[in-house]
mmCIF file of C-alpha atoms and ligand atoms in Angstrom:
data_model
loop_
_atom_site.group_PDB
_atom_site.id
_atom_site.type_symbol
_atom_site.label_atom_id
_atom_site.label_comp_id
_atom_site.label_asym_id
_atom_site.label_seq_id
_atom_site.Cartn_x
_atom_site.Cartn_y
_atom_site.Cartn_z
ATOM 1 C CA MET A 41 -44.157 -1.501 -31.833
ATOM 2 C CA ASN A 42 -40.575 -1.917 -33.065
ATOM 3 C CA VAL A 43 -37.828 0.623 -32.471
ATOM 4 C CA TYR A 44 -38.167 1.870 -36.047
ATOM 5 C CA GLU A 45 -41.869 2.464 -35.701
ATOM 6 C CA GLU A 46 -41.293 4.236 -32.397
ATOM 7 C CA ILE A 47 -39.314 6.935 -34.232
ATOM 8 C CA GLY A 48 -41.636 6.952 -37.177
ATOM 9 C CA VAL A 49 -39.816 4.896 -39.890
ATOM 10 C CA ARG A 50 -41.533 2.141 -41.911
ATOM 11 C CA THR A 51 -39.491 -0.972 -42.228
ATOM 12 C CA VAL A 52 -39.165 -2.737 -45.547
ATOM 13 C CA ILE A 53 -38.824 -6.288 -46.826
ATOM 14 C CA ASN A 54 -35.279 -6.518 -48.270
ATOM 15 C CA ALA A 55 -35.210 -8.830 -51.337
ATOM 16 C CA CYS A 56 -32.078 -7.146 -52.639
ATOM 17 C CA GLY A 57 -29.383 -8.919 -50.559
ATOM 18 C CA SER A 58 -26.816 -7.245 -48.386
ATOM 19 C CA VAL A 59 -27.096 -3.824 -49.947
ATOM 20 C CA THR A 60 -25.777 -0.932 -47.787
ATOM 21 C CA ARG A 61 -28.737 1.317 -48.714
ATOM 22 C CA LEU A 62 -31.108 -0.991 -46.873
ATOM 23 C CA GLY A 63 -28.857 -1.565 -43.807
ATOM 24 C CA GLY A 64 -26.818 -4.498 -45.020
ATOM 25 C CA ALA A 65 -27.123 -8.181 -44.048
ATOM 26 C CA PRO A 66 -28.923 -9.286 -40.905
ATOM 27 C CA ILE A 67 -26.321 -9.304 -38.150
ATOM 28 C CA SER A 68 -25.632 -12.778 -36.914
ATOM 29 C CA PRO A 69 -26.845 -13.696 -33.310
ATOM 30 C CA GLY A 70 -23.233 -14.497 -32.266
ATOM 31 C CA ALA A 71 -22.050 -11.073 -33.503
ATOM 32 C CA LEU A 72 -25.001 -9.314 -31.754
ATOM 33 C CA ALA A 73 -24.170 -11.175 -28.384
ATOM 34 C CA ALA A 74 -20.510 -10.163 -28.814
ATOM 35 C CA PHE A 75 -21.590 -6.515 -29.465
ATOM 36 C CA THR A 76 -23.674 -6.471 -26.329
ATOM 37 C CA GLY A 77 -20.990 -8.255 -24.276
ATOM 38 C CA ALA A 78 -18.346 -5.730 -25.395
ATOM 39 C CA ALA A 79 -20.393 -2.737 -24.219
ATOM 40 C CA GLY A 80 -19.932 -3.444 -20.479
ATOM 41 C CA ALA A 81 -16.165 -2.664 -20.077
ATOM 42 C CA ALA A 82 -13.413 -0.329 -21.347
ATOM 43 C CA VAL A 83 -10.438 -1.594 -23.290
ATOM 44 C CA PRO A 84 -7.540 0.161 -25.064
ATOM 45 C CA LEU A 85 -8.518 0.094 -28.755
ATOM 46 C CA GLU A 86 -5.055 -0.626 -30.067
ATOM 47 C CA GLU A 87 -4.894 -3.702 -27.814
ATOM 48 C CA LEU A 88 -8.252 -4.796 -29.057
ATOM 49 C CA GLN A 89 -7.270 -4.261 -32.624
ATOM 50 C CA ALA A 90 -4.036 -6.250 -32.011
ATOM 51 C CA ALA A 91 -6.101 -9.183 -30.539
ATOM 52 C CA ALA A 92 -8.451 -8.962 -33.524
ATOM 53 C CA SER A 93 -5.405 -9.002 -35.740
ATOM 54 C CA ARG A 94 -4.220 -12.259 -34.250
ATOM 55 C CA ILE A 95 -7.496 -13.919 -34.795
ATOM 56 C CA LEU A 96 -8.280 -12.411 -38.249
ATOM 57 C CA ALA A 97 -4.692 -13.230 -39.391
ATOM 58 C CA GLY A 98 -5.398 -16.864 -38.352
ATOM 59 C CA VAL A 99 -8.512 -16.830 -40.380
ATOM 60 C CA THR A 100 -7.014 -15.130 -43.471
ATOM 61 C CA GLY A 101 -3.476 -16.397 -43.539
ATOM 62 C CA ALA A 102 -2.336 -12.794 -43.591
ATOM 63 C CA GLU A 103 0.493 -11.421 -41.373
ATOM 64 C CA ALA A 104 -1.886 -9.036 -39.786
ATOM 65 C CA ALA A 105 -5.479 -7.635 -39.963
ATOM 66 C CA ILE A 106 -7.529 -4.896 -38.416
ATOM 67 C CA VAL A 107 -11.224 -4.062 -38.228
ATOM 68 C CA THR A 108 -12.139 -1.065 -40.263
ATOM 69 C CA SER A 109 -15.425 0.917 -40.625
ATOM 70 C CA GLY A 110 -16.392 -0.955 -43.838
ATOM 71 C CA ALA A 111 -14.463 -2.177 -46.901
ATOM 72 C CA SER A 112 -14.641 1.328 -48.233
ATOM 73 C CA SER A 113 -12.617 2.741 -45.387
ATOM 74 C CA ALA A 114 -10.277 -0.278 -45.583
ATOM 75 C CA LEU A 115 -9.546 0.856 -49.135
ATOM 76 C CA THR A 116 -8.760 4.443 -48.031
ATOM 77 C CA LEU A 117 -6.625 3.178 -45.088
ATOM 78 C CA GLY A 118 -4.876 0.561 -47.362
ATOM 79 C CA ALA A 119 -4.043 3.293 -49.902
ATOM 80 C CA ALA A 120 -2.850 5.668 -47.094
ATOM 81 C CA ALA A 121 -0.675 2.812 -45.808
ATOM 82 C CA ILE A 122 0.844 2.231 -49.239
ATOM 83 C CA LEU A 123 1.437 6.001 -49.735
ATOM 84 C CA ALA A 124 2.969 6.676 -46.282
ATOM 85 C CA GLY A 125 4.395 3.411 -45.145
ATOM 86 C CA LEU A 126 5.670 3.942 -41.550
ATOM 87 C CA ASP A 127 6.786 7.586 -42.227
ATOM 88 C CA PRO A 128 4.954 9.848 -39.728
ATOM 89 C CA GLY A 129 5.867 12.816 -41.853
ATOM 90 C CA ARG A 130 4.006 11.334 -44.899
ATOM 91 C CA MET A 131 1.095 10.324 -42.673
ATOM 92 C CA GLU A 132 0.736 13.894 -41.500
ATOM 93 C CA ARG A 133 0.680 15.194 -45.052
ATOM 94 C CA LEU A 134 -1.888 12.950 -46.583
ATOM 95 C CA PRO A 135 -3.908 13.437 -48.795
ATOM 96 C CA GLU A 136 -1.121 15.715 -49.972
ATOM 97 C CA THR A 137 1.462 13.611 -51.860
ATOM 98 C CA SER A 138 3.807 15.986 -53.560
ATOM 99 C CA GLY A 139 7.344 14.686 -53.364
ATOM 100 C CA PHE A 140 6.538 11.015 -53.170
ATOM 101 C CA PRO A 141 5.024 8.395 -55.465
ATOM 102 C CA ASN A 142 1.277 8.560 -55.489
ATOM 103 C CA GLU A 143 -0.033 6.721 -58.627
ATOM 104 C CA PHE A 144 -2.037 3.521 -58.392
ATOM 105 C CA ILE A 145 -2.434 1.536 -61.519
ATOM 106 C CA VAL A 146 -5.885 0.118 -62.130
ATOM 107 C CA ALA A 147 -7.612 -1.624 -65.077
ATOM 108 C CA ARG A 148 -10.054 0.693 -66.745
ATOM 109 C CA GLU A 149 -12.704 -2.049 -66.611
ATOM 110 C CA GLN A 150 -12.228 -2.372 -62.922
ATOM 111 C CA ARG A 151 -13.070 1.371 -62.173
ATOM 112 C CA ASN A 152 -16.140 1.795 -59.987
ATOM 113 C CA GLY A 153 -17.675 4.099 -57.448
ATOM 114 C CA TYR A 154 -15.517 2.757 -54.634
ATOM 115 C CA ASP A 155 -12.306 4.011 -56.231
ATOM 116 C CA HIS A 156 -13.179 7.370 -54.670
ATOM 117 C CA ALA A 157 -12.183 5.661 -51.406
ATOM 118 C CA VAL A 158 -8.719 5.132 -52.807
ATOM 119 C CA ARG A 159 -8.338 8.576 -54.297
ATOM 120 C CA ALA A 160 -9.423 10.022 -50.936
ATOM 121 C CA ALA A 161 -6.201 9.050 -49.440
ATOM 122 C CA GLY A 162 -4.206 11.108 -52.019
ATOM 123 C CA ALA A 163 -3.755 8.379 -54.598
ATOM 124 C CA ARG A 164 -4.016 9.252 -58.323
ATOM 125 C CA LEU A 165 -5.457 6.513 -60.476
ATOM 126 C CA VAL A 166 -3.638 5.631 -63.636
ATOM 127 C CA GLU A 167 -5.910 3.550 -65.906
ATOM 128 C CA VAL A 168 -4.630 0.659 -68.158
ATOM 129 C CA GLY A 169 -6.470 -1.524 -70.701
ATOM 130 C CA CYS A 170 -9.714 -0.834 -72.487
ATOM 131 C CA ASN A 171 -13.339 -1.694 -71.717
ATOM 132 C CA GLU A 172 -14.083 -3.340 -75.072
ATOM 133 C CA LEU A 173 -16.580 -5.749 -73.794
ATOM 134 C CA VAL A 174 -18.807 -3.005 -72.354
ATOM 135 C CA ALA A 175 -18.146 -0.844 -75.523
ATOM 136 C CA GLY A 176 -19.126 -3.886 -77.633
ATOM 137 C CA SER A 177 -16.154 -3.161 -79.730
ATOM 138 C CA GLY A 178 -13.834 -6.142 -79.065
ATOM 139 C CA VAL A 179 -13.121 -9.300 -77.173
ATOM 140 C CA ARG A 180 -9.935 -8.516 -75.222
ATOM 141 C CA ARG A 181 -9.674 -7.931 -71.478
ATOM 142 C CA THR A 182 -6.814 -5.990 -69.709
ATOM 143 C CA GLU A 183 -3.495 -7.787 -70.194
ATOM 144 C CA PRO A 184 -0.430 -7.962 -67.710
ATOM 145 C CA TRP A 185 1.784 -6.091 -70.111
ATOM 146 C CA GLU A 186 -0.376 -3.084 -69.907
ATOM 147 C CA TYR A 187 0.142 -2.852 -66.183
ATOM 148 C CA GLU A 188 3.886 -3.297 -66.706
ATOM 149 C CA ALA A 189 4.038 -0.507 -69.257
ATOM 150 C CA ALA A 190 2.333 1.942 -66.950
ATOM 151 C CA ILE A 191 4.816 1.614 -64.174
ATOM 152 C CA GLY A 192 7.056 4.567 -63.663
ATOM 153 C CA PRO A 193 8.863 6.641 -61.064
ATOM 154 C CA ASN A 194 5.682 7.828 -59.634
ATOM 155 C CA THR A 195 3.906 4.490 -59.193
ATOM 156 C CA ALA A 196 3.070 3.736 -55.645
ATOM 157 C CA GLY A 197 1.041 0.517 -56.052
ATOM 158 C CA VAL A 198 -1.658 -1.421 -57.899
ATOM 159 C CA LEU A 199 -5.347 -1.320 -57.274
ATOM 160 C CA TYR A 200 -7.182 -4.548 -58.116
ATOM 161 C CA VAL A 201 -10.995 -5.170 -57.819
ATOM 162 C CA HIS A 202 -11.477 -8.816 -57.341
ATOM 163 C CA ALA A 203 -14.314 -10.925 -58.927
ATOM 164 C CA ALA A 204 -14.189 -14.588 -59.995
ATOM 165 C CA ASP A 205 -13.857 -13.631 -63.587
ATOM 166 C CA ALA A 206 -11.554 -10.616 -63.044
ATOM 167 C CA ARG A 207 -8.755 -10.459 -65.744
ATOM 168 C CA PRO A 208 -5.867 -10.627 -65.687
ATOM 169 C CA ARG A 209 -5.983 -13.074 -62.803
ATOM 170 C CA LEU A 210 -4.794 -11.655 -59.405
ATOM 171 C CA GLU A 211 -1.837 -14.114 -59.387
ATOM 172 C CA GLU A 212 -0.454 -12.606 -62.625
ATOM 173 C CA VAL A 213 -0.940 -9.053 -61.484
ATOM 174 C CA ALA A 214 0.626 -9.719 -58.050
ATOM 175 C CA ALA A 215 3.615 -11.453 -59.635
ATOM 176 C CA LEU A 216 4.465 -8.625 -61.930
ATOM 177 C CA ALA A 217 3.921 -6.033 -59.147
ATOM 178 C CA ARG A 218 6.240 -8.030 -56.771
ATOM 179 C CA ARG A 219 8.981 -8.088 -59.435
ATOM 180 C CA LYS A 220 8.750 -4.262 -59.485
ATOM 181 C CA GLY A 221 8.572 -3.989 -55.684
ATOM 182 C CA LEU A 222 5.010 -2.599 -55.881
ATOM 183 C CA PRO A 223 2.224 -3.480 -53.372
ATOM 184 C CA VAL A 224 -1.209 -4.663 -54.586
ATOM 185 C CA LEU A 225 -4.373 -3.445 -52.824
ATOM 186 C CA VAL A 226 -7.348 -5.676 -53.518
ATOM 187 C CA ASP A 227 -10.996 -4.667 -53.227
ATOM 188 C CA ALA A 228 -12.720 -7.934 -52.263
ATOM 189 C CA ALA A 229 -15.587 -6.366 -50.390
ATOM 190 C CA ALA A 230 -18.324 -8.648 -51.716
ATOM 191 C CA GLU A 231 -16.196 -11.645 -52.494
ATOM 192 C CA LEU A 232 -17.321 -13.748 -49.468
ATOM 193 C CA PRO A 233 -18.717 -16.421 -49.887
ATOM 194 C CA PRO A 234 -16.895 -18.552 -50.907
ATOM 195 C CA LYS A 235 -15.132 -19.229 -47.688
ATOM 196 C CA ARG A 236 -11.857 -20.020 -49.410
ATOM 197 C CA ASN A 237 -11.504 -16.326 -50.430
ATOM 198 C CA LEU A 238 -10.719 -15.569 -46.827
ATOM 199 C CA THR A 239 -7.298 -17.037 -47.580
ATOM 200 C CA ALA A 240 -7.154 -17.347 -51.442
ATOM 201 C CA LEU A 241 -6.478 -13.638 -52.218
ATOM 202 C CA ILE A 242 -3.616 -13.376 -49.806
ATOM 203 C CA GLN A 243 -2.280 -16.582 -51.127
ATOM 204 C CA ALA A 244 -2.469 -15.234 -54.656
ATOM 205 C CA GLY A 245 -0.065 -12.563 -53.707
ATOM 206 C CA ALA A 246 -2.161 -9.572 -52.557
ATOM 207 C CA ASP A 247 -0.336 -7.236 -50.072
ATOM 208 C CA LEU A 248 -3.599 -5.825 -48.664
ATOM 209 C CA VAL A 249 -7.158 -7.106 -48.947
ATOM 210 C CA ALA A 250 -10.362 -5.251 -48.021
ATOM 211 C CA PHE A 251 -13.453 -7.219 -47.130
ATOM 212 C CA SER A 252 -16.885 -5.883 -46.057
ATOM 213 C CA GLY A 253 -18.084 -7.026 -42.651
ATOM 214 C CA GLY A 254 -21.660 -6.237 -43.329
ATOM 215 C CA LYS A 255 -22.283 -8.317 -46.276
ATOM 216 C CA ALA A 256 -22.294 -12.114 -46.046
ATOM 217 C CA LEU A 257 -19.981 -12.161 -43.058
ATOM 218 C CA ARG A 258 -23.025 -10.800 -41.196
ATOM 219 C CA GLY A 259 -21.095 -8.560 -38.770
ATOM 220 C CA PRO A 260 -22.245 -5.058 -38.028
ATOM 221 C CA GLN A 261 -22.896 -3.227 -41.287
ATOM 222 C CA SER A 262 -20.440 -0.546 -40.487
ATOM 223 C CA THR A 263 -17.448 -2.972 -40.263
ATOM 224 C CA GLY A 264 -14.909 -4.296 -42.666
ATOM 225 C CA ILE A 265 -11.470 -6.001 -42.617
ATOM 226 C CA LEU A 266 -8.138 -4.847 -43.870
ATOM 227 C CA CYS A 267 -5.658 -7.755 -43.875
ATOM 228 C CA GLY A 268 -2.173 -8.231 -45.340
ATOM 229 C CA LYS A 269 1.422 -7.330 -44.783
ATOM 230 C CA ARG A 270 2.088 -6.424 -41.052
ATOM 231 C CA ARG A 271 4.008 -3.103 -41.829
ATOM 232 C CA LEU A 272 1.161 -1.967 -44.182
ATOM 233 C CA VAL A 273 -1.598 -2.933 -41.697
ATOM 234 C CA ALA A 274 0.278 -1.228 -38.923
ATOM 235 C CA SER A 275 0.495 1.942 -40.946
ATOM 236 C CA ALA A 276 -3.236 1.662 -41.662
ATOM 237 C CA LEU A 277 -4.031 1.281 -37.982
ATOM 238 C CA LEU A 278 -1.770 4.176 -36.993
ATOM 239 C CA GLN A 279 -3.706 6.422 -39.396
ATOM 240 C CA MET A 280 -6.969 5.399 -37.953
ATOM 241 C CA LEU A 281 -6.389 5.264 -34.190
ATOM 242 C CA ASP A 282 -6.898 8.155 -31.946
ATOM 243 C CA MET A 283 -3.354 9.316 -31.030
ATOM 244 C CA ASP A 284 -3.959 11.615 -28.156
ATOM 245 C CA ASP A 285 -1.448 10.375 -25.613
ATOM 246 C CA HIS A 286 2.089 11.365 -24.488
ATOM 247 C CA PRO A 287 4.814 9.898 -26.522
ATOM 248 C CA GLU A 288 6.370 9.009 -23.278
ATOM 249 C CA LEU A 289 3.520 6.900 -22.311
ATOM 250 C CA TRP A 290 2.475 5.484 -25.722
ATOM 251 C CA SER A 291 2.989 1.793 -25.856
ATOM 252 C CA PRO A 292 1.271 0.132 -28.832
ATOM 253 C CA PRO A 293 1.173 -3.679 -29.001
ATOM 254 C CA ARG A 294 4.577 -4.598 -30.341
ATOM 255 C CA GLU A 295 3.570 -7.617 -32.454
ATOM 256 C CA LEU A 296 1.510 -5.158 -34.696
ATOM 257 C CA ILE A 297 3.223 -1.728 -34.193
ATOM 258 C CA ASP A 298 6.955 -1.752 -33.577
ATOM 259 C CA ARG A 299 7.889 1.686 -32.232
ATOM 260 C CA SER A 300 11.506 1.104 -33.335
ATOM 261 C CA GLU A 301 10.349 1.215 -36.866
ATOM 262 C CA ILE A 302 8.639 4.646 -36.654
ATOM 263 C CA ALA A 303 10.550 7.886 -36.378
ATOM 264 C CA GLY A 304 8.034 9.419 -34.004
ATOM 265 C CA MET A 305 4.465 9.210 -32.705
ATOM 266 C CA PRO A 306 2.090 10.201 -35.565
ATOM 267 C CA ARG A 307 -0.737 12.559 -34.756
ATOM 268 C CA HIS A 308 -4.419 11.858 -35.815
ATOM 269 C CA GLY A 309 -4.181 10.541 -39.404
ATOM 270 C CA ILE A 310 -6.286 10.610 -42.448
ATOM 271 C CA GLY A 311 -8.378 7.777 -41.184
ATOM 272 C CA ARG A 312 -9.232 9.277 -37.746
ATOM 273 C CA GLY A 313 -12.803 9.726 -38.963
ATOM 274 C CA PHE A 314 -13.126 6.004 -39.662
ATOM 275 C CA LYS A 315 -13.562 5.180 -36.039
ATOM 276 C CA VAL A 316 -14.489 1.548 -35.118
ATOM 277 C CA SER A 317 -16.047 0.946 -31.697
ATOM 278 C CA LYS A 318 -15.009 -1.826 -29.360
ATOM 279 C CA GLU A 319 -18.337 -3.334 -29.819
ATOM 280 C CA GLU A 320 -18.017 -3.367 -33.499
ATOM 281 C CA ILE A 321 -14.643 -5.000 -33.307
ATOM 282 C CA ALA A 322 -15.802 -7.681 -30.937
ATOM 283 C CA ALA A 323 -18.900 -8.337 -33.077
ATOM 284 C CA LEU A 324 -17.010 -8.555 -36.344
ATOM 285 C CA VAL A 325 -14.544 -11.017 -34.922
ATOM 286 C CA ALA A 326 -17.433 -13.169 -33.745
ATOM 287 C CA ALA A 327 -19.075 -12.887 -37.147
ATOM 288 C CA VAL A 328 -15.975 -13.925 -39.055
ATOM 289 C CA ARG A 329 -15.516 -16.944 -36.840
ATOM 290 C CA ALA A 330 -19.167 -18.061 -37.344
ATOM 291 C CA PHE A 331 -18.864 -17.583 -41.126
ATOM 292 C CA GLN A 332 -15.587 -19.564 -41.296
ATOM 293 C CA GLN A 333 -16.891 -22.376 -39.111
ATOM 294 C CA GLY A 334 -19.984 -22.698 -41.394
ATOM 295 C CA ALA A 335 -22.551 -21.465 -38.902
ATOM 296 C CA TYR A 336 -24.618 -19.938 -41.682
ATOM 297 C CA ASP A 337 -24.530 -22.927 -44.052
ATOM 298 C CA GLU A 338 -27.694 -24.512 -42.824
ATOM 299 C CA GLU A 339 -29.623 -21.200 -43.478
ATOM 300 C CA VAL A 340 -28.060 -20.883 -46.918
ATOM 301 C CA ALA A 341 -29.237 -24.390 -47.782
ATOM 302 C CA LEU A 342 -32.863 -23.209 -47.166
ATOM 303 C CA TYR A 343 -32.552 -20.462 -49.753
ATOM 304 C CA ARG A 344 -33.089 -22.657 -52.836
ATOM 305 C CA PRO A 345 -36.261 -24.383 -51.604
ATOM 306 C CA ARG A 346 -37.721 -21.074 -50.489
ATOM 307 C CA LEU A 347 -37.153 -19.462 -53.832
ATOM 308 C CA ALA A 348 -38.581 -22.523 -55.571
ATOM 309 C CA ARG A 349 -41.746 -22.166 -53.460
ATOM 310 C CA LEU A 350 -41.981 -18.537 -54.421
ATOM 311 C CA ALA A 351 -41.609 -19.394 -58.087
ATOM 312 C CA LYS A 352 -44.483 -21.879 -57.687
ATOM 313 C CA ASP A 353 -46.575 -19.172 -55.941
ATOM 314 C CA LEU A 354 -46.086 -17.037 -59.052
ATOM 315 C CA GLU A 355 -47.295 -19.732 -61.482
ATOM 316 C CA GLY A 356 -50.204 -18.660 -63.686
ATOM 317 C CA LEU A 357 -49.066 -14.982 -63.828
ATOM 318 C CA PRO A 358 -47.595 -13.476 -67.134
ATOM 319 C CA LEU A 359 -44.133 -13.875 -65.738
ATOM 320 C CA SER A 360 -41.450 -16.375 -66.285
ATOM 321 C CA THR A 361 -39.170 -17.361 -63.355
ATOM 322 C CA ARG A 362 -35.837 -18.963 -63.078
ATOM 323 C CA ILE A 363 -33.603 -19.768 -60.195
ATOM 324 C CA VAL A 364 -30.060 -18.720 -60.902
ATOM 325 C CA ALA A 365 -27.822 -20.745 -58.788
ATOM 326 C CA PRO A 366 -24.009 -20.831 -59.159
ATOM 327 C CA ASP A 367 -22.344 -24.249 -59.216
ATOM 328 C CA ASP A 368 -20.620 -23.363 -56.090
ATOM 329 C CA GLU A 369 -23.164 -24.219 -53.433
ATOM 330 C CA GLU A 370 -21.773 -21.635 -50.959
ATOM 331 C CA GLN A 371 -22.918 -18.890 -53.364
ATOM 332 C CA PHE A 372 -26.345 -17.546 -52.983
ATOM 333 C CA PRO A 373 -29.043 -18.538 -55.367
ATOM 334 C CA VAL A 374 -31.532 -15.797 -56.628
ATOM 335 C CA LEU A 375 -34.866 -15.921 -58.266
ATOM 336 C CA GLN A 376 -35.012 -14.086 -61.591
ATOM 337 C CA ILE A 377 -38.509 -12.916 -62.651
ATOM 338 C CA ALA A 378 -38.917 -11.878 -66.186
ATOM 339 C CA THR A 379 -41.692 -9.241 -66.685
ATOM 340 C CA HIS A 380 -41.617 -9.105 -70.483
ATOM 341 C CA ASP A 381 -44.999 -10.896 -70.966
ATOM 342 C CA SER A 382 -46.725 -8.863 -68.350
ATOM 343 C CA GLY A 383 -47.360 -5.789 -70.343
ATOM 344 C CA ARG A 384 -45.718 -3.813 -67.574
ATOM 345 C CA ASP A 385 -42.344 -2.069 -67.131
ATOM 346 C CA ALA A 386 -40.120 -3.688 -64.624
ATOM 347 C CA MET A 387 -38.958 -0.354 -63.314
ATOM 348 C CA GLU A 388 -42.616 0.568 -62.692
ATOM 349 C CA ILE A 389 -43.383 -2.756 -60.875
ATOM 350 C CA CYS A 390 -40.310 -2.251 -58.697
ATOM 351 C CA ARG A 391 -41.486 1.243 -57.809
ATOM 352 C CA ARG A 392 -44.918 0.078 -56.901
ATOM 353 C CA LEU A 393 -43.525 -2.762 -54.767
ATOM 354 C CA ARG A 394 -41.411 -0.252 -52.856
ATOM 355 C CA ASP A 395 -44.391 2.079 -52.332
ATOM 356 C CA GLY A 396 -46.904 -0.664 -51.349
ATOM 357 C CA GLU A 397 -47.888 -2.326 -48.128
ATOM 358 C CA PRO A 398 -45.626 -3.895 -46.959
ATOM 359 C CA ARG A 399 -42.739 -2.057 -48.669
ATOM 360 C CA ILE A 400 -40.886 -4.563 -50.731
ATOM 361 C CA PHE A 401 -37.360 -3.809 -52.281
ATOM 362 C CA VAL A 402 -36.559 -6.310 -54.983
ATOM 363 C CA GLY A 403 -33.083 -6.664 -56.654
ATOM 364 C CA HIS A 404 -32.762 -3.847 -59.069
ATOM 365 C CA ALA A 405 -29.635 -4.627 -61.018
ATOM 366 C CA ARG A 406 -31.420 -5.908 -64.058
ATOM 367 C CA LEU A 407 -34.560 -3.830 -64.263
ATOM 368 C CA HIS A 408 -33.492 -2.313 -67.508
ATOM 369 C CA GLU A 409 -33.501 -5.805 -69.055
ATOM 370 C CA GLY A 410 -36.946 -6.407 -67.662
ATOM 371 C CA TYR A 411 -36.018 -8.661 -64.691
ATOM 372 C CA LEU A 412 -36.874 -8.448 -60.995
ATOM 373 C CA VAL A 413 -34.449 -10.368 -58.858
ATOM 374 C CA ILE A 414 -35.195 -11.831 -55.484
ATOM 375 C CA HIS A 415 -32.079 -12.311 -53.233
ATOM 376 C CA PRO A 416 -32.871 -14.444 -50.240
ATOM 377 C CA LEU A 417 -30.110 -13.337 -47.732
ATOM 378 C CA CYS A 418 -32.242 -10.737 -45.908
ATOM 379 C CA LEU A 419 -35.586 -12.380 -46.177
ATOM 380 C CA ARG A 420 -37.389 -14.029 -43.212
ATOM 381 C CA GLU A 421 -39.374 -17.107 -43.999
ATOM 382 C CA THR A 422 -42.743 -15.236 -43.848
ATOM 383 C CA ASP A 423 -41.517 -12.587 -46.298
ATOM 384 C CA PHE A 424 -41.832 -14.924 -49.264
ATOM 385 C CA ALA A 425 -45.500 -15.271 -49.179
ATOM 386 C CA GLU A 426 -45.855 -11.486 -48.932
ATOM 387 C CA ILE A 427 -43.634 -10.970 -51.822
ATOM 388 C CA ALA A 428 -45.698 -13.496 -53.877
ATOM 389 C CA ARG A 429 -48.885 -11.812 -52.917
ATOM 390 C CA ARG A 430 -47.705 -8.270 -53.870
ATOM 391 C CA ILE A 431 -46.197 -9.405 -57.155
ATOM 392 C CA ARG A 432 -49.432 -11.140 -57.987
ATOM 393 C CA GLU A 433 -51.328 -7.891 -57.168
ATOM 394 C CA GLU A 434 -49.105 -5.922 -59.532
ATOM 395 C CA THR A 435 -48.838 -8.172 -62.390
ATOM 396 C CA SER A 436 -52.336 -9.971 -62.689
ATOM 397 C CA GLY A 437 -55.289 -8.424 -64.649
ATOM 398 C CA GLU A 438 -55.039 -5.571 -66.989
ATOM 399 C CA PRO A 439 -51.790 -3.466 -66.909
ATOM 400 C CA ARG A 440 -52.458 -0.196 -65.117
ATOM 401 C CA SER A 441 -51.625 2.810 -67.087
ATOM 402 C CA ARG A 442 -48.268 4.219 -66.128
ATOM 403 C CA GLY A 443 -48.086 6.127 -62.843
ATOM 404 C CA ALA A 444 -51.637 5.194 -61.979
HETATM 405 C C1 PLP B 93 -19.911 -3.234 -50.964
HETATM 406 C C2 PLP B 93 -18.636 -2.849 -51.606
HETATM 407 C C3 PLP B 93 -17.746 -1.994 -51.175
HETATM 408 C C4 PLP B 93 -17.921 -1.214 -49.868
HETATM 409 O O1 PLP B 93 -18.033 -1.992 -48.748
HETATM 410 P P1 PLP B 93 -18.487 -1.392 -47.327
HETATM 411 O O2 PLP B 93 -18.234 -2.444 -46.325
HETATM 412 O O3 PLP B 93 -19.986 -1.058 -47.483
HETATM 413 O O4 PLP B 93 -17.807 -0.097 -47.131
HETATM 414 C C5 PLP B 93 -16.465 -1.659 -51.818
HETATM 415 N N1 PLP B 93 -16.296 -2.348 -52.928
HETATM 416 C C6 PLP B 93 -17.073 -3.165 -53.575
HETATM 417 C C7 PLP B 93 -16.707 -3.916 -54.863
HETATM 418 C C8 PLP B 93 -18.380 -3.523 -52.903
HETATM 419 O O5 PLP B 93 -19.162 -4.381 -53.428
#
């Protein structure tokens, strides 16, 4: 009996990839060993974060980096750092921002559910551009001049959600922000792989970048990275750390937090609830090193043949399958299964797969278009045959009436 069965929870086969709702990506063996190894001793967390910063700065090319409780909290902390800088008075007031700049400019087409994390710090989002492509009303994306035209006395920074096809390109947005003295906070939570993004976004001029630790990095699901300019990362760390010590005794690691730059010792900040444990910090550092050194590459190379085998196992059914594989071989291939000829509704098949035995969660991003998607990241080798068997059961023979 596994630990979940012991407490009465049925496990699922996760064919969705590293989605948070199903517990994220499988933690890597190296990260798990580091997690266990870290549990046996006590360590000052600010020193551990400074050590993690040295290593993660080396990996990302940033001045500094800390381990956060997910990319989402990295966004809140990054926004808090931009809003407060190293001013303990501002740190104390957040998310209250009256009296200092609090606007973050963001492209309307980049707005998403995670911008709540930025607003939570006290930021007010100012949208620029249109979303013509989604509206089906035009061909143009957001343009650099639109950011520039929105900058005013209340502008604190720029929020940018990275994707390979995001427009305008990060280089352009970062360059215009730099000319205006404004920092750029980049959400790159799911932008790894490719490995080159560990350094590329900092190189493109981002002041702060948030990565998720529980996606393809395969650290603990509850981790993330905030990397970038040292003063901003220091501010973020100060607003996350537990600050219950005597100012006379407080001696943070100087290479990250220089006391002479701060007017006084801040109290618990807006990020105090985003606690990261010593075990999580140690595990995330191990995971990042493994990812960077290519420890997962061999496994990633198996995904394509496994998906091809699954496609073959589905032959003869009223489905058509296609492996969608990006040119970049670091990116994960997925198997797209079109259900249009099956006489069944993709949403209904998805529901039945979730409710069946074993419980199978397939990728659900394209159900409305009639596609099931199989993402290989969280699948064990034996899962593929189970998926084929269950899809066969749900799609062969006469379509069941809905809800039957
Ligand atoms: C997953 C994701 C996040 C949140 O990352 P967590 O590490 O789960 O907090 C934020 N932004 C985007 C674009 C994401 O895909």
